[in-house]
Amino acid sequence: MNWDLKGKRALVTGGSRGIGRAIVDMFTELGAEVLYAARGEVDDARAIQADLSDPAGRELLVRTVTGRWDGLDILVNNAGTNIRKPWVAMTAEEREKVLGLNLTAPTELARSLHGHLRNGTGAAMVNVASVAALVDVGSGTAYAMSKAALLQFTRSLAVEWAADGIRVNAVAPWYIRTPLTRPVLDDPTRLERILARTPMRRVGEPQEVAAAVAFLAMDRSSYITGQCLVVDGGFLACGM
């Protein structure tokens, strides 16, 4: 077992920017053949334009991947979104948008691609959750509940799929410098509060989350399943 992903075929959702783009780039650097899903238009032969909050978009993605590859070694469910509003202030459409992309999309993709992952190669699925799944960080209830459910999905599915030779794990980042977090990090007052609760006194970079995902996707982590690797600069360990 080497510290690389040579010979692996990987699908990454939300792969055009932020954490997803860092995962695509790192997987490629480590030798994997990568396809990624992106909602917007992209000029990249590896990209599949698909809105994963829409069943038709998920069907297109699955059809494209299964048509190109006879098996899949790695599935990274990274695509996600947030609408920063209190629970009672959110419309039904807004709630469904957050829950649909953060929870329904990864769970349905896992179901649809199970047969492709069950290819005898020791496949791995990695879900990108959040520390908001474990403690309240002011991100809003809809986002937090979607990520918490994704973590329990990870644990339960790891048990279900162990007999199929498919490992299922998750990563839970704290604040990472991405387009999604830019509105928060650009606010000096909020940034000061975030850094005060982070022992390493900085926000994370997308490549630092990508490294954790890559490890969980490697054969080197072959006895790890049902786990959540927190990438938070010490945030969860910090009390007073």
Coordinates of N, CA, C and O in Angstrom, one line a residue, residues 1-6 8 10 12 19 22-32 73-76 122-128 167-172 206-231:
M1 N 0.8 -1.2 0.0 CA 0.0 0.0 0.0 C 0.9 1.2 0.0 O 1.7 1.4 0.9
N2 N 0.7 2.1 -1.0 CA 1.5 3.3 -1.1 C 0.7 4.5 -0.7 O -0.6 4.5 -0.6
W3 N 1.4 5.6 -0.5 CA 0.8 6.9 -0.1 C 0.4 7.6 -1.3 O 0.8 8.7 -1.6
D4 N -0.5 7.0 -2.1 CA -1.0 7.7 -3.4 C -2.3 7.1 -3.7 O -2.9 6.2 -3.0
L5 N -2.8 7.5 -4.9 CA -4.1 7.1 -5.4 C -4.0 6.6 -6.8 O -5.0 6.6 -7.6
K6 N -2.8 6.1 -7.1 CA -2.6 5.6 -8.5 C -3.5 4.5 -8.8 O -3.7 3.5 -8.1
K8 N -6.7 4.6 -9.1 CA -8.0 4.8 -8.6 C -8.9 5.7 -9.5 O -8.4 6.7 -10.1
A10 N -12.0 8.3 -9.3 CA -12.7 9.0 -8.2 C -13.7 10.0 -8.8 O -13.5 10.6 -9.8
V12 N -15.9 13.3 -7.5 CA -16.0 14.3 -6.5 C -17.2 15.3 -6.8 O -17.2 15.8 -8.0
I19 N -13.2 23.7 -1.3 CA -12.7 22.4 -0.8 C -12.7 21.4 -2.0 O -11.8 20.6 -2.1
A22 N -9.9 21.7 -4.4 CA -8.7 21.3 -3.7 C -8.6 19.7 -3.7 O -7.5 19.2 -3.9
I23 N -9.7 19.1 -3.5 CA -9.8 17.6 -3.5 C -9.5 17.1 -4.9 O -8.7 16.2 -5.1
V24 N -10.1 17.7 -5.9 CA -9.9 17.3 -7.3 C -8.4 17.4 -7.7 O -7.8 16.5 -8.2
D25 N -7.8 18.5 -7.3 CA -6.4 18.8 -7.7 C -5.5 17.8 -6.9 O -4.5 17.3 -7.5
M26 N -5.7 17.6 -5.6 CA -4.9 16.7 -4.9 C -5.0 15.2 -5.3 O -4.0 14.5 -5.4
F27 N -6.2 14.8 -5.6 CA -6.4 13.5 -6.1 C -5.7 13.3 -7.4 O -5.0 12.2 -7.6
T28 N -5.7 14.3 -8.3 CA -5.0 14.2 -9.6 C -3.5 14.1 -9.4 O -2.8 13.3 -10.0
E29 N -3.0 14.9 -8.5 CA -1.6 14.9 -8.1 C -1.2 13.6 -7.6 O 0.0 13.1 -7.8
L30 N -2.1 12.9 -6.9 CA -1.7 11.6 -6.2 C -2.0 10.5 -7.2 O -1.8 9.3 -6.8
G31 N -2.3 10.8 -8.4 CA -2.4 9.7 -9.5 C -3.8 9.2 -9.8 O -3.9 8.3 -10.6
A32 N -4.8 9.7 -9.2 CA -6.2 9.2 -9.5 C -6.7 9.8 -10.8 O -6.3 10.8 -11.3
D73 N -13.9 3.6 -7.6 CA -13.1 3.4 -6.4 C -13.4 4.3 -5.3 O -13.3 4.0 -4.1
I74 N -13.6 5.6 -5.6 CA -13.8 6.6 -4.6 C -15.0 7.5 -4.9 O -15.1 8.0 -6.1
L75 N -15.8 7.8 -4.0 CA -16.9 8.8 -4.1 C -16.7 9.8 -3.0 O -16.7 9.4 -1.8
V76 N -16.6 11.0 -3.3 CA -16.5 12.1 -2.4 C -17.7 13.0 -2.5 O -17.9 13.7 -3.5
G122 N -12.0 -2.6 -2.9 CA -11.9 -1.9 -1.6 C -12.2 -0.5 -1.7 O -11.3 0.4 -1.5
A123 N -13.4 -0.2 -2.2 CA -13.8 1.2 -2.5 C -14.0 2.0 -1.2 O -14.1 1.5 -0.1
A124 N -14.0 3.4 -1.4 CA -14.1 4.3 -0.2 C -15.0 5.4 -0.6 O -15.0 5.9 -1.7
M125 N -15.9 5.8 0.3 CA -16.7 7.0 0.2 C -16.4 7.9 1.3 O -16.3 7.5 2.5
V126 N -16.2 9.2 1.0 CA -15.9 10.2 2.0 C -16.9 11.3 1.9 O -17.1 11.9 0.8
N127 N -17.6 11.6 3.0 CA -18.6 12.7 3.1 C -18.0 13.9 3.7 O -17.4 13.8 4.8
V128 N -18.2 15.0 3.1 CA -17.7 16.3 3.7 C -18.8 16.9 4.6 O -19.8 17.4 4.1
R167 N -15.6 1.2 2.4 CA -15.4 2.0 3.6 C -16.2 3.3 3.5 O -16.2 3.9 2.4
V168 N -16.8 3.8 4.6 CA -17.5 5.0 4.5 C -17.0 5.9 5.7 O -17.2 5.5 6.9
N169 N -16.5 7.0 5.4 CA -16.0 7.9 6.4 C -16.4 9.4 6.1 O -17.0 9.6 5.1
A170 N -16.1 10.3 7.0 CA -16.4 11.7 6.8 C -15.3 12.6 7.4 O -14.5 12.1 8.2
V171 N -15.3 13.8 6.9 CA -14.4 14.8 7.5 C -15.3 16.0 7.9 O -16.4 16.2 7.4
A172 N -14.9 16.6 9.0 CA -15.7 17.8 9.5 C -14.8 19.0 9.7 O -14.1 19.1 10.7
P206 N -8.3 25.1 2.0 CA -8.9 24.0 1.3 C -8.0 22.7 1.2 O -8.5 21.6 1.3
Q207 N -6.7 23.0 1.0 CA -5.8 21.9 0.8 C -5.7 21.0 2.0 O -5.4 19.8 2.0
E208 N -5.9 21.6 3.2 CA -5.8 20.9 4.5 C -6.9 19.9 4.6 O -6.8 18.9 5.2
V209 N -8.1 20.3 4.2 CA -9.2 19.4 4.2 C -9.0 18.3 3.1 O -9.3 17.1 3.4
A210 N -8.5 18.7 2.0 CA -8.3 17.7 0.9 C -7.3 16.7 1.3 O -7.5 15.5 0.9
A211 N -6.3 17.0 2.1 CA -5.3 16.0 2.6 C -6.0 15.0 3.4 O -5.7 13.8 3.4
A212 N -6.9 15.4 4.3 CA -7.7 14.5 5.2 C -8.5 13.5 4.3 O -8.6 12.3 4.6
V213 N -9.2 14.1 3.3 CA -10.1 13.3 2.4 C -9.2 12.3 1.7 O -9.6 11.1 1.5
A214 N -8.1 12.7 1.2 CA -7.2 11.8 0.4 C -6.7 10.7 1.3 O -6.7 9.5 0.8
F215 N -6.4 10.9 2.5 CA -6.0 9.8 3.4 C -7.1 8.8 3.6 O -6.8 7.6 3.5
L216 N -8.3 9.3 3.8 CA -9.4 8.4 4.0 C -9.8 7.6 2.8 O -10.4 6.6 2.8
A217 N -9.4 8.2 1.6 CA -9.7 7.5 0.3 C -8.6 6.5 0.0 O -8.8 5.6 -0.9
M218 N -7.4 6.6 0.6 CA -6.3 5.7 0.3 C -6.4 4.3 0.9 O -7.1 4.1 1.9
D219 N -5.8 3.3 0.3 CA -5.7 2.0 0.8 C -5.0 2.0 2.2 O -5.1 1.1 3.0
R220 N -4.2 3.0 2.4 CA -3.4 3.1 3.7 C -4.4 3.2 4.9 O -4.0 2.9 6.0
S221 N -5.6 3.7 4.6 CA -6.6 3.8 5.7 C -7.6 2.6 5.7 O -8.8 2.7 6.1
S222 N -7.1 1.5 5.2 CA -8.0 0.3 4.9 C -8.8 -0.3 6.1 O -9.7 -1.0 5.9
Y223 N -8.3 0.0 7.3 CA -9.0 -0.5 8.5 C -9.8 0.6 9.2 O -10.2 0.5 10.4
I224 N -10.1 1.7 8.5 CA -10.8 2.8 9.1 C -12.1 3.0 8.4 O -12.2 3.2 7.2
T225 N -13.2 2.9 9.1 CA -14.6 3.1 8.5 C -15.5 3.5 9.6 O -15.3 3.2 10.8
G226 N -16.5 4.3 9.2 CA -17.5 4.8 10.1 C -17.0 5.9 11.0 O -17.6 6.2 12.0
Q227 N -15.9 6.6 10.6 CA -15.3 7.6 11.4 C -15.5 9.0 10.8 O -15.7 9.2 9.6
C228 N -15.3 10.0 11.7 CA -15.3 11.4 11.3 C -14.0 12.0 11.7 O -13.7 12.1 12.9
L229 N -13.2 12.5 10.7 CA -11.9 13.1 11.0 C -12.2 14.6 11.0 O -12.5 15.2 10.0
V230 N -12.0 15.2 12.2 CA -12.2 16.7 12.3 C -11.0 17.5 11.9 O -9.9 17.2 12.3
V231 N -11.2 18.5 11.1 CA -10.2 19.4 10.6 C -10.5 20.8 11.0 O -11.2 21.5 10.3

